[in-house]
């Protein structure tokens, strides 16, 4: 069935268009005057002023690897994040923990762990899928670099960004 | 040899000096109009726009960036350097000859037409107009039409559908608005009896501006009945001329040839580097030309009531002559700001709306306006 689009009834002033031009100018020039008098509060001059303190808790920034209270990287190289990553930004090369290590029962650790920050879409799936709570999205958003290589975060950089988190998972502790 | 001796060296020298001065002022005005466009649009949208330009010497280890240009005022220089250094890419499927001459046509027409604009009264007896032609407005209209050829040729020679559509739109826009543009100024020249831009300013000094009749230094009185009756067709002319100027310079709400949202970039889609910049500058040069023409025809050119012209002898004449030039460019800048404000206020017209406006409304109104003026002149101002 044909649908008739309701057309608004225009007054004479709207039909000849020139008065509406003035009405439009009133709005735009009003904003201009407001800006010139410094009455607008939505402006933030980015590199000097930042919104960082007001970022919400659920903000998804750069993914990082966290260490536990013993200084051990929590990751056990299960590669779940690598498999779930939609843009395939994560590359893990697992390695074996030698038997004389106090954490030998963990068996695996990431020999290499790289996240390509050019590919990363900050979806947070790696954080969600991780059974060890080893990968977290931080609030860092200004990830820049002048080469492609610089934009690939390797294991050392990821651990440095992640910092230490205690609690949460205790299953690999000595006594358990 | 005789011919050389008889050359008027004073005339040649002053003409050259005026040309250099006008070219310098206009090119500076063009680059700063681009900057003003960005700043004003930003402020209207609650943003700040380009407010910092300088040398990033922090990259070399310095403590602070070096910004000697007072905020963003160096932006035009940075833009020019960027455009000059970019790769000038010519696609291999274009018609090279027309592809190369198109950008030049656009800007050359706009700048050459400035020669007939009287930008000041006189300094030390030298009239402040480069060429005092008796067919001033016709010269300007002829050259602005050539400027449109730049767009048409660019659209056609680029061999790209977006450029082609842009060029085609420009053609149809030109023929529908050039008519009303030309017809709308006929009433003014009916009143004046001549087609000379210097004399129309002389008329406005004597009788008040075209849009504000009766306000003059000699007789500060309210306009007479005759002047008020004559005011009506002049105001109609003014509105039609201004709107047609918007269409002629491809400014919003008539920027169909380069509608970014529909045509990628319009007629200059295939252009890069300095050739693109020439189109860009040509658009703004045309805008300055249009504003100057509106100022000369309707706002009294360099004249303001109670400010004398530069005909007085000695230093006073020179000072008032310079003031007149300043007044002219102040008026032009005010109109440019109006152009910019309109651009960021109105949405683009649809193609058929544009054609309807041009052919059904403005063409007819301008035509009737001529007869109205002729009638008023015959009835209220019988020839003595």
Coordinates of C-alpha atoms in Angstrom, one line a residue:
Chain A
X1 CA 0.0 0.0 0.0
X2 CA 1.3 3.4 -0.9
X3 CA 2.2 5.5 2.0
X4 CA 1.7 9.3 1.6
X5 CA 4.5 11.2 3.3
X6 CA 2.9 14.0 5.3
X7 CA 4.3 17.3 4.2
X8 CA 4.4 20.1 6.7
X9 CA 2.2 23.1 6.0
X10 CA 4.6 26.0 5.5
X11 CA 3.7 29.5 6.4
X12 CA 4.2 32.3 3.8
X13 CA 7.4 33.5 5.6
X14 CA 8.8 29.9 5.4
X15 CA 7.8 29.6 1.7
X16 CA 9.7 32.7 0.6
X17 CA 12.7 31.4 2.5
X18 CA 14.6 34.6 3.2
X19 CA 13.2 35.0 6.8
X20 CA 14.2 31.5 7.6
X21 CA 17.7 32.3 6.5
X22 CA 17.8 35.0 9.1
X23 CA 16.4 32.6 11.7
X24 CA 19.2 30.1 10.8
X25 CA 21.8 32.9 11.1
X26 CA 20.5 33.8 14.5
X27 CA 21.2 30.2 15.7
X28 CA 24.7 29.9 14.2
X29 CA 25.8 33.5 15.1
X30 CA 24.4 32.8 18.6
X31 CA 26.8 29.9 19.0
X32 CA 29.6 32.1 17.6
X33 CA 29.0 34.8 20.1
X34 CA 28.8 32.3 22.9
X35 CA 32.1 30.9 21.9
X36 CA 33.8 34.3 21.6
X37 CA 32.6 35.3 25.1
X38 CA 33.9 32.0 26.4
X39 CA 30.6 30.8 27.7
X40 CA 30.8 27.3 26.2
X41 CA 32.0 24.5 28.5
X42 CA 32.3 21.7 26.0
X43 CA 35.8 22.6 24.8
X44 CA 38.9 20.7 26.0
X45 CA 42.3 21.5 24.4
X46 CA 43.5 17.9 24.1
X47 CA 47.2 17.5 24.7
X48 CA 47.2 19.9 27.6
X49 CA 43.8 19.0 29.1
X50 CA 42.7 15.5 29.3
X51 CA 39.5 13.7 30.3
X52 CA 41.6 10.8 31.9
X53 CA 40.4 11.3 35.5
X54 CA 36.8 10.9 34.4
X55 CA 37.2 7.7 32.3
X56 CA 34.6 5.1 33.4
X57 CA 35.7 1.9 35.1
X58 CA 34.5 -0.2 32.1
X59 CA 36.7 1.9 29.7
X60 CA 38.5 -0.4 27.3
X61 CA 42.0 0.7 26.4
X62 CA 45.1 -1.2 25.5
X63 CA 45.2 -4.9 26.6
X64 CA 48.1 -5.8 28.9
X65 CA 49.5 -8.8 30.8
X66 CA 49.4 -8.6 34.6
X67 CA 51.7 -10.2 37.1
X68 CA 50.7 -11.7 40.5
X69 CA 52.1 -11.1 43.9
X70 CA 55.1 -13.4 43.4
X71 CA 56.2 -11.5 40.3
X72 CA 55.1 -14.3 38.0
X73 CA 53.2 -13.4 34.8
X74 CA 49.8 -14.9 35.3
X75 CA 49.5 -16.1 31.7
X76 CA 49.7 -19.9 31.3
X77 CA 49.9 -19.7 27.4
X78 CA 46.6 -21.5 26.9
X79 CA 46.1 -19.5 23.7
X80 CA 42.4 -18.9 24.2
X81 CA 42.8 -15.2 23.7
X82 CA 44.8 -15.8 20.5
X83 CA 42.0 -18.0 19.2
X84 CA 39.1 -15.6 20.2
X85 CA 40.8 -12.4 19.0
X86 CA 38.5 -11.2 16.1
X87 CA 41.2 -9.3 14.2
X88 CA 43.9 -11.9 15.1
X89 CA 46.1 -9.3 16.8
X90 CA 47.6 -11.7 19.4
X91 CA 50.5 -14.1 18.7
X92 CA 51.7 -16.5 21.5
X93 CA 54.6 -18.9 21.4
X94 CA 54.2 -21.2 24.5
X95 CA 57.3 -22.5 26.3
X96 CA 57.8 -25.0 29.1
X97 CA 58.6 -24.0 32.6
X98 CA 61.7 -26.0 33.7
X99 CA 61.1 -28.6 36.5
X100 CA 63.4 -26.8 39.1
X101 CA 61.2 -23.7 39.0
X102 CA 58.9 -23.3 42.1
X103 CA 56.0 -22.9 39.6
X104 CA 56.8 -26.1 37.7
X105 CA 53.3 -27.4 38.1
X106 CA 52.0 -24.6 35.9
X107 CA 53.9 -26.3 33.1
X108 CA 53.5 -23.6 30.4
X109 CA 54.3 -20.0 30.1
X110 CA 54.3 -17.6 27.1
X111 CA 57.8 -17.6 25.6
X112 CA 56.7 -14.8 23.3
X113 CA 53.5 -12.8 23.6
X114 CA 52.8 -10.1 21.0
X115 CA 49.8 -7.9 20.5
X116 CA 49.7 -5.9 17.3
X117 CA 48.2 -2.6 18.3
X118 CA 47.5 -1.7 14.7
X119 CA 45.1 -4.7 14.5
X120 CA 43.6 -4.5 18.0
X121 CA 40.1 -3.3 18.0
X122 CA 39.8 -2.9 21.8
X123 CA 36.8 -5.3 22.0
X124 CA 37.9 -6.9 25.3
X125 CA 37.2 -10.5 24.3
X126 CA 40.7 -11.5 25.4
X127 CA 40.0 -10.2 28.9
X128 CA 36.7 -12.0 29.0
X129 CA 37.9 -15.3 27.8
X130 CA 41.1 -15.5 29.9
X131 CA 40.7 -18.4 32.6
X132 CA 43.6 -17.0 34.6
X133 CA 42.6 -13.4 34.6
X134 CA 46.0 -12.6 33.2
X135 CA 45.1 -10.2 30.5
X136 CA 43.3 -6.9 31.3
X137 CA 42.3 -3.9 29.2
X138 CA 43.8 -0.8 30.7
X139 CA 42.8 2.8 30.3
X140 CA 45.6 3.8 28.0
X141 CA 44.2 5.0 24.7
X142 CA 47.0 7.0 23.1
X143 CA 49.0 4.2 21.6
X144 CA 51.1 5.7 19.0
X145 CA 54.3 4.9 17.1
X146 CA 56.2 6.0 14.1
X147 CA 56.9 2.5 12.7
X148 CA 54.8 -0.7 12.4
X149 CA 57.3 -2.5 14.5
X150 CA 56.9 0.0 17.3
X151 CA 53.2 -0.7 17.3
X152 CA 53.6 -4.4 18.2
X153 CA 53.7 -4.7 21.9
X154 CA 56.0 -7.6 22.9
X155 CA 55.9 -9.5 26.2
X156 CA 58.2 -7.2 28.2
X157 CA 56.2 -4.1 27.2
X158 CA 52.8 -5.8 28.0
X159 CA 54.0 -6.9 31.4
X160 CA 55.4 -3.4 32.1
X161 CA 52.1 -1.8 31.1
X162 CA 50.0 -4.4 33.1
X163 CA 51.7 -4.0 36.5
X164 CA 50.9 -6.2 39.5
X165 CA 47.4 -7.3 40.5
X166 CA 46.9 -9.4 43.6
X167 CA 44.1 -11.7 44.7
X168 CA 41.6 -13.0 42.2
X169 CA 43.2 -16.3 41.3
X170 CA 45.2 -18.4 43.8
X171 CA 45.2 -21.9 42.3
X172 CA 48.9 -21.9 41.5
X173 CA 50.0 -20.8 45.0
X174 CA 52.5 -23.1 46.8
X175 CA 50.2 -24.5 49.4
X176 CA 47.2 -25.4 47.2
Chain B
X1 CA 62.0 55.2 -31.2
X2 CA 59.4 58.0 -31.1
X3 CA 56.9 55.6 -29.8
X4 CA 59.1 54.8 -26.8
X5 CA 59.6 58.4 -26.0
X6 CA 55.9 59.1 -26.1
X7 CA 55.1 56.4 -23.6
X8 CA 53.5 57.7 -20.5
X9 CA 56.0 56.4 -18.0
X10 CA 54.1 57.9 -15.0
X11 CA 50.9 56.0 -16.1
X12 CA 52.8 52.8 -16.5
X13 CA 54.6 53.0 -13.2
X14 CA 51.4 53.9 -11.2
X15 CA 49.4 51.1 -13.0
X16 CA 52.2 48.6 -12.1
X17 CA 52.3 49.8 -8.5
X18 CA 48.5 49.5 -8.2
X19 CA 48.5 46.0 -9.8
X20 CA 51.2 44.8 -7.4
X21 CA 49.4 46.3 -4.4
X22 CA 46.0 44.9 -5.3
X23 CA 47.5 41.5 -6.1
X24 CA 49.3 41.4 -2.8
X25 CA 46.2 42.4 -0.8
X26 CA 43.9 40.1 -2.6
X27 CA 46.2 37.0 -2.4
X28 CA 46.7 37.7 1.3
X29 CA 43.0 38.1 1.7
X30 CA 42.4 34.8 -0.1
X31 CA 44.6 32.8 2.2
X32 CA 43.2 34.5 5.3
X33 CA 39.6 34.0 4.1
X34 CA 40.4 30.2 4.1
X35 CA 41.6 30.6 7.6
X36 CA 38.6 32.7 8.6
X37 CA 36.3 30.1 7.1
X38 CA 37.8 27.4 9.2
X39 CA 37.8 29.4 12.4
X40 CA 34.3 30.9 12.0
X41 CA 32.8 27.5 11.1
X42 CA 34.5 26.0 14.1
X43 CA 33.2 28.6 16.5
X44 CA 29.7 28.2 15.1
X45 CA 29.9 24.5 15.8
X46 CA 31.3 25.0 19.4
X47 CA 34.8 24.0 18.4
X48 CA 38.0 26.1 18.3
X49 CA 39.5 25.4 14.9
X50 CA 43.1 25.8 14.0
X51 CA 44.5 27.8 16.9
X52 CA 48.1 26.6 17.0
X53 CA 50.6 26.7 14.2
X54 CA 54.4 26.6 14.6
X55 CA 57.5 24.5 14.4
X56 CA 57.4 21.3 16.5
X57 CA 61.0 21.7 17.8
X58 CA 60.1 19.6 20.8
X59 CA 60.8 16.7 18.4
X60 CA 64.4 17.9 18.2
X61 CA 64.7 18.0 22.0
X62 CA 63.6 21.6 22.8
X63 CA 61.5 22.3 25.8
X64 CA 58.6 24.1 24.1
X65 CA 57.3 24.3 20.5
X66 CA 58.2 27.5 18.6
X67 CA 55.0 29.3 17.6
X68 CA 55.8 32.8 16.3
X69 CA 52.4 33.3 14.6
X70 CA 50.1 34.3 17.4
X71 CA 48.1 31.1 17.7
X72 CA 46.8 29.8 14.4
X73 CA 47.5 32.8 12.2
X74 CA 50.4 30.9 10.5
X75 CA 48.0 28.3 9.3
X76 CA 47.8 29.6 5.7
X77 CA 51.6 29.5 5.4
X78 CA 51.7 26.0 6.7
X79 CA 48.9 25.0 4.2
X80 CA 50.7 26.6 1.3
X81 CA 54.0 24.8 2.2
X82 CA 52.1 21.5 2.5
X83 CA 50.3 21.9 -0.9
X84 CA 53.5 22.9 -2.6
X85 CA 55.5 19.9 -1.3
X86 CA 52.8 17.3 -2.1
X87 CA 53.1 15.0 -5.0
X88 CA 51.5 16.5 -8.1
X89 CA 49.9 13.4 -9.6
X90 CA 48.4 13.3 -13.0
X91 CA 46.3 10.2 -13.8
X92 CA 47.2 8.7 -17.1
X93 CA 43.7 8.5 -18.4
X94 CA 43.0 12.2 -18.4
X95 CA 43.0 14.6 -21.3
X96 CA 46.3 16.2 -20.4
X97 CA 46.0 19.5 -22.2
X98 CA 42.7 20.5 -20.7
X99 CA 43.6 18.9 -17.4
X100 CA 46.5 21.2 -17.1
X101 CA 44.9 24.5 -18.2
X102 CA 41.7 24.1 -16.2
X103 CA 43.1 25.2 -12.7
X104 CA 44.8 28.2 -14.2
X105 CA 41.6 29.4 -15.9
X106 CA 39.7 29.3 -12.7
X107 CA 42.0 31.5 -10.7
X108 CA 43.2 33.8 -13.6
X109 CA 39.7 34.8 -14.4
X110 CA 38.9 35.8 -10.8
X111 CA 42.1 37.8 -10.5
X112 CA 42.1 39.6 -13.9
X113 CA 38.5 40.7 -13.3
X114 CA 39.7 42.6 -10.2
X115 CA 41.4 45.1 -12.6
X116 CA 38.2 47.1 -13.1
X117 CA 37.2 47.2 -9.4
X118 CA 37.7 50.7 -8.0
X119 CA 39.2 49.9 -4.6
X120 CA 39.8 53.5 -3.5
X121 CA 39.1 57.1 -4.5
X122 CA 42.4 58.7 -5.5
X123 CA 45.9 59.3 -4.1
X124 CA 47.8 62.3 -5.3
X125 CA 45.6 62.5 -8.4
X126 CA 46.0 58.9 -9.3
X127 CA 42.6 57.1 -9.4
X128 CA 42.7 53.9 -7.4
X129 CA 41.4 51.6 -10.2
X130 CA 43.7 49.7 -12.5
X131 CA 41.5 49.9 -15.6
X132 CA 38.7 52.4 -15.7
X133 CA 36.7 50.7 -18.3
X134 CA 33.3 52.0 -19.5
X135 CA 32.0 48.4 -19.6
X136 CA 33.2 47.4 -16.1
X137 CA 30.4 45.0 -15.1
X138 CA 30.3 43.4 -18.5
X139 CA 34.0 42.8 -18.3
X140 CA 33.6 41.2 -14.9
X141 CA 30.7 39.0 -16.0
X142 CA 32.6 37.9 -19.1
X143 CA 35.6 36.8 -17.0
X144 CA 33.5 35.1 -14.3
X145 CA 32.0 33.0 -17.2
X146 CA 35.5 32.1 -18.3
X147 CA 36.2 31.0 -14.7
X148 CA 33.3 28.6 -14.9
X149 CA 35.0 27.1 -18.0
X150 CA 37.8 26.1 -15.6
X151 CA 35.4 24.0 -13.7
X152 CA 33.7 22.5 -16.8
X153 CA 37.1 21.6 -18.4
X154 CA 38.3 20.1 -15.1
X155 CA 35.2 18.0 -14.9
X156 CA 35.4 16.8 -18.5
X157 CA 39.1 16.2 -18.9
X158 CA 39.4 14.3 -15.6
X159 CA 37.6 11.4 -17.3
X160 CA 36.0 10.4 -14.0
X161 CA 32.3 10.2 -13.3
X162 CA 32.3 12.3 -10.2
X163 CA 34.3 15.1 -11.8
X164 CA 32.1 14.9 -14.9
X165 CA 28.9 15.2 -12.8
X166 CA 30.4 18.2 -11.0
X167 CA 31.3 19.9 -14.2
X168 CA 27.9 19.2 -15.7
X169 CA 26.2 20.7 -12.6
X170 CA 28.4 23.7 -12.8
X171 CA 27.4 24.3 -16.5
X172 CA 23.7 24.2 -15.8
X173 CA 24.1 26.3 -12.7
X174 CA 26.1 28.9 -14.7
X175 CA 23.5 29.3 -17.4
X176 CA 20.6 29.5 -15.0
X177 CA 22.3 32.1 -12.7
X178 CA 24.3 34.2 -15.1
X179 CA 21.1 35.5 -16.7
X180 CA 19.6 36.7 -13.5
X181 CA 23.0 38.1 -12.4
X182 CA 23.3 40.2 -15.5
X183 CA 19.7 41.2 -15.6
X184 CA 19.6 42.2 -11.9
X185 CA 22.2 45.0 -12.3
X186 CA 20.4 46.5 -15.3
X187 CA 18.2 48.7 -13.0
X188 CA 21.3 50.3 -11.5
X189 CA 22.7 51.2 -14.8
X190 CA 19.2 52.5 -15.9
X191 CA 19.4 54.8 -13.0
X192 CA 23.0 55.8 -13.7
X193 CA 22.8 55.9 -17.5
X194 CA 26.3 54.5 -17.8
X195 CA 28.1 51.2 -17.4
X196 CA 31.1 52.5 -15.5
X197 CA 32.0 51.3 -12.0
X198 CA 33.9 54.5 -11.0
X199 CA 30.9 56.7 -11.9
X200 CA 28.4 54.5 -10.0
X201 CA 30.5 55.2 -6.9
X202 CA 30.5 58.9 -7.8
X203 CA 26.7 58.7 -8.0
X204 CA 26.5 57.0 -4.6
X205 CA 28.7 59.6 -3.0
X206 CA 26.2 62.2 -4.3
X207 CA 22.9 60.4 -3.6
X208 CA 23.7 58.0 -0.8
X209 CA 24.4 54.3 -1.1
X210 CA 22.2 52.3 -3.4
X211 CA 20.8 50.3 -0.4
X212 CA 20.6 53.4 1.8
X213 CA 19.5 56.3 -0.4
X214 CA 19.5 59.9 0.8
X215 CA 22.2 59.6 3.5
X216 CA 25.0 61.8 2.2
X217 CA 27.5 64.2 3.7
X218 CA 26.1 67.2 1.7
X219 CA 22.5 66.9 2.7
X220 CA 22.0 64.7 5.8
X221 CA 18.2 64.4 5.4
X222 CA 15.6 61.6 5.2
X223 CA 15.2 60.2 1.7
X224 CA 12.7 62.0 -0.5
X225 CA 9.5 60.2 -1.8
X226 CA 11.2 59.7 -5.2
X227 CA 14.2 58.1 -3.6
X228 CA 12.0 55.8 -1.5
X229 CA 10.1 54.6 -4.6
X230 CA 13.3 54.0 -6.4
X231 CA 14.6 52.1 -3.4
X232 CA 12.2 49.2 -4.0
X233 CA 13.7 48.0 -7.4
X234 CA 17.2 48.5 -6.1
X235 CA 16.5 46.3 -3.1
X236 CA 15.1 43.6 -5.3
X237 CA 18.2 43.9 -7.5
X238 CA 20.4 43.6 -4.4
X239 CA 18.8 40.4 -3.2
X240 CA 18.8 38.8 -6.6
X241 CA 22.4 39.9 -7.3
X242 CA 23.6 38.6 -4.0
X243 CA 21.9 35.2 -4.3
X244 CA 23.1 34.9 -7.9
X245 CA 26.6 35.7 -6.7
X246 CA 26.4 32.8 -4.2
X247 CA 25.5 30.5 -7.1
X248 CA 28.2 32.0 -9.3
X249 CA 30.9 31.4 -6.8
X250 CA 29.7 27.9 -6.0
X251 CA 29.1 28.7 -2.3
X252 CA 26.6 27.0 -0.2
X253 CA 23.6 26.7 -0.4
X254 CA 24.5 26.4 -4.1
X255 CA 27.7 24.3 -4.0
X256 CA 26.4 21.5 -6.2
X257 CA 29.5 21.3 -8.4
X258 CA 31.6 20.1 -5.4
X259 CA 29.0 18.5 -3.2
X260 CA 31.3 16.4 -1.1
X261 CA 28.6 14.2 0.2
X262 CA 27.4 13.2 -3.2
X263 CA 30.3 13.6 -5.6
X264 CA 33.4 12.7 -3.5
X265 CA 35.1 16.0 -4.4
X266 CA 33.2 17.2 -7.4
X267 CA 35.0 18.6 -10.3
X268 CA 38.5 18.5 -8.6
X269 CA 38.3 14.9 -7.5
X270 CA 41.3 13.9 -9.7
X271 CA 43.4 16.9 -8.8
X272 CA 46.2 17.0 -6.2
X273 CA 48.9 19.3 -4.9
X274 CA 49.2 22.8 -6.3
X275 CA 46.6 22.2 -9.0
X276 CA 44.0 21.4 -6.4
X277 CA 45.2 24.5 -4.4
X278 CA 44.6 26.7 -7.5
X279 CA 41.0 25.6 -7.7
X280 CA 40.7 26.2 -4.0
X281 CA 42.2 29.7 -4.3
X282 CA 40.2 30.4 -7.4
X283 CA 37.0 29.8 -5.5
X284 CA 38.0 32.3 -2.8
X285 CA 39.3 34.8 -5.4
X286 CA 35.9 34.6 -7.1
X287 CA 34.3 35.2 -3.7
X288 CA 36.4 38.3 -3.1
X289 CA 35.6 39.5 -6.6
X290 CA 31.9 38.9 -6.0
X291 CA 32.0 40.8 -2.6
X292 CA 33.9 43.7 -4.2
X293 CA 31.3 43.9 -6.9
X294 CA 28.5 43.9 -4.4
X295 CA 30.3 46.6 -2.4
X296 CA 30.9 48.8 -5.5
X297 CA 27.4 48.4 -6.8
X298 CA 25.3 48.6 -3.7
X299 CA 27.3 49.7 -0.7
X300 CA 29.0 52.8 -2.1
X301 CA 32.4 51.3 -2.8
X302 CA 35.1 53.2 -0.8
X303 CA 32.7 55.9 0.3
X304 CA 31.2 56.5 3.7
X305 CA 29.2 59.6 4.4
X306 CA 31.2 62.3 6.1
X307 CA 34.5 60.8 5.1
X308 CA 36.0 62.9 2.3
X309 CA 37.8 61.4 -0.7
X310 CA 41.4 61.8 -1.6
X311 CA 41.1 64.8 -3.8
X312 CA 42.4 67.3 -1.3
X313 CA 45.9 68.5 -2.0
X314 CA 48.9 67.6 0.1
X315 CA 49.2 65.1 3.0
X316 CA 45.5 65.3 3.9
X317 CA 44.5 64.0 0.5
X318 CA 46.9 61.1 0.7
X319 CA 45.7 60.1 4.2
X320 CA 42.0 60.3 3.2
X321 CA 42.8 58.3 0.1
X322 CA 44.4 55.5 2.2
X323 CA 41.4 55.6 4.6
X324 CA 39.1 55.1 1.5
X325 CA 41.1 52.0 0.5
X326 CA 40.8 50.7 4.1
X327 CA 37.0 51.4 4.1
X328 CA 36.6 49.5 0.8
X329 CA 38.5 46.4 2.1
X330 CA 36.7 46.6 5.4
X331 CA 33.4 46.4 3.6
X332 CA 34.7 43.5 1.5
X333 CA 35.8 41.6 4.6
X334 CA 32.4 42.1 6.2
X335 CA 30.7 40.7 3.1
X336 CA 33.1 37.7 3.1
X337 CA 32.2 37.0 6.7
X338 CA 28.6 37.1 5.7
X339 CA 29.3 34.6 2.9
X340 CA 31.0 32.3 5.4
X341 CA 28.2 32.6 8.0
X342 CA 25.7 31.7 5.3
X343 CA 27.7 28.7 4.3
X344 CA 27.7 27.2 7.7
X345 CA 24.0 28.0 8.3
X346 CA 22.1 26.7 5.3
X347 CA 21.8 23.2 3.8
X348 CA 22.5 22.5 0.2
X349 CA 19.7 23.0 -2.3
X350 CA 18.4 20.1 -4.3
X351 CA 19.3 20.2 -8.0
X352 CA 15.7 20.7 -9.2
X353 CA 15.1 23.4 -6.6
X354 CA 18.1 25.3 -7.8
X355 CA 16.9 25.2 -11.4
X356 CA 13.4 26.2 -10.4
X357 CA 14.8 29.1 -8.3
X358 CA 16.9 30.3 -11.1
X359 CA 14.6 29.9 -14.1
X360 CA 11.1 30.4 -12.6
X361 CA 11.8 33.0 -9.9
X362 CA 14.9 35.0 -10.3
X363 CA 14.9 35.3 -14.1
X364 CA 11.3 36.6 -14.1
X365 CA 11.6 38.9 -11.1
X366 CA 14.8 40.4 -12.5
X367 CA 13.1 41.0 -15.9
X368 CA 10.0 42.6 -14.3
X369 CA 12.3 44.6 -12.1
X370 CA 13.9 46.3 -15.1
X371 CA 10.5 47.4 -16.4
X372 CA 9.5 48.6 -12.9
X373 CA 12.7 50.7 -12.7
X374 CA 12.2 52.1 -16.2
X375 CA 8.6 53.0 -15.3
X376 CA 9.6 54.7 -12.0
X377 CA 12.4 56.6 -13.7
X378 CA 10.0 57.8 -16.4
X379 CA 7.3 58.7 -14.0
X380 CA 9.2 60.2 -11.0
X381 CA 12.3 61.5 -12.6
X382 CA 11.2 63.0 -15.9
X383 CA 14.2 64.0 -18.0
X384 CA 14.9 67.7 -17.5

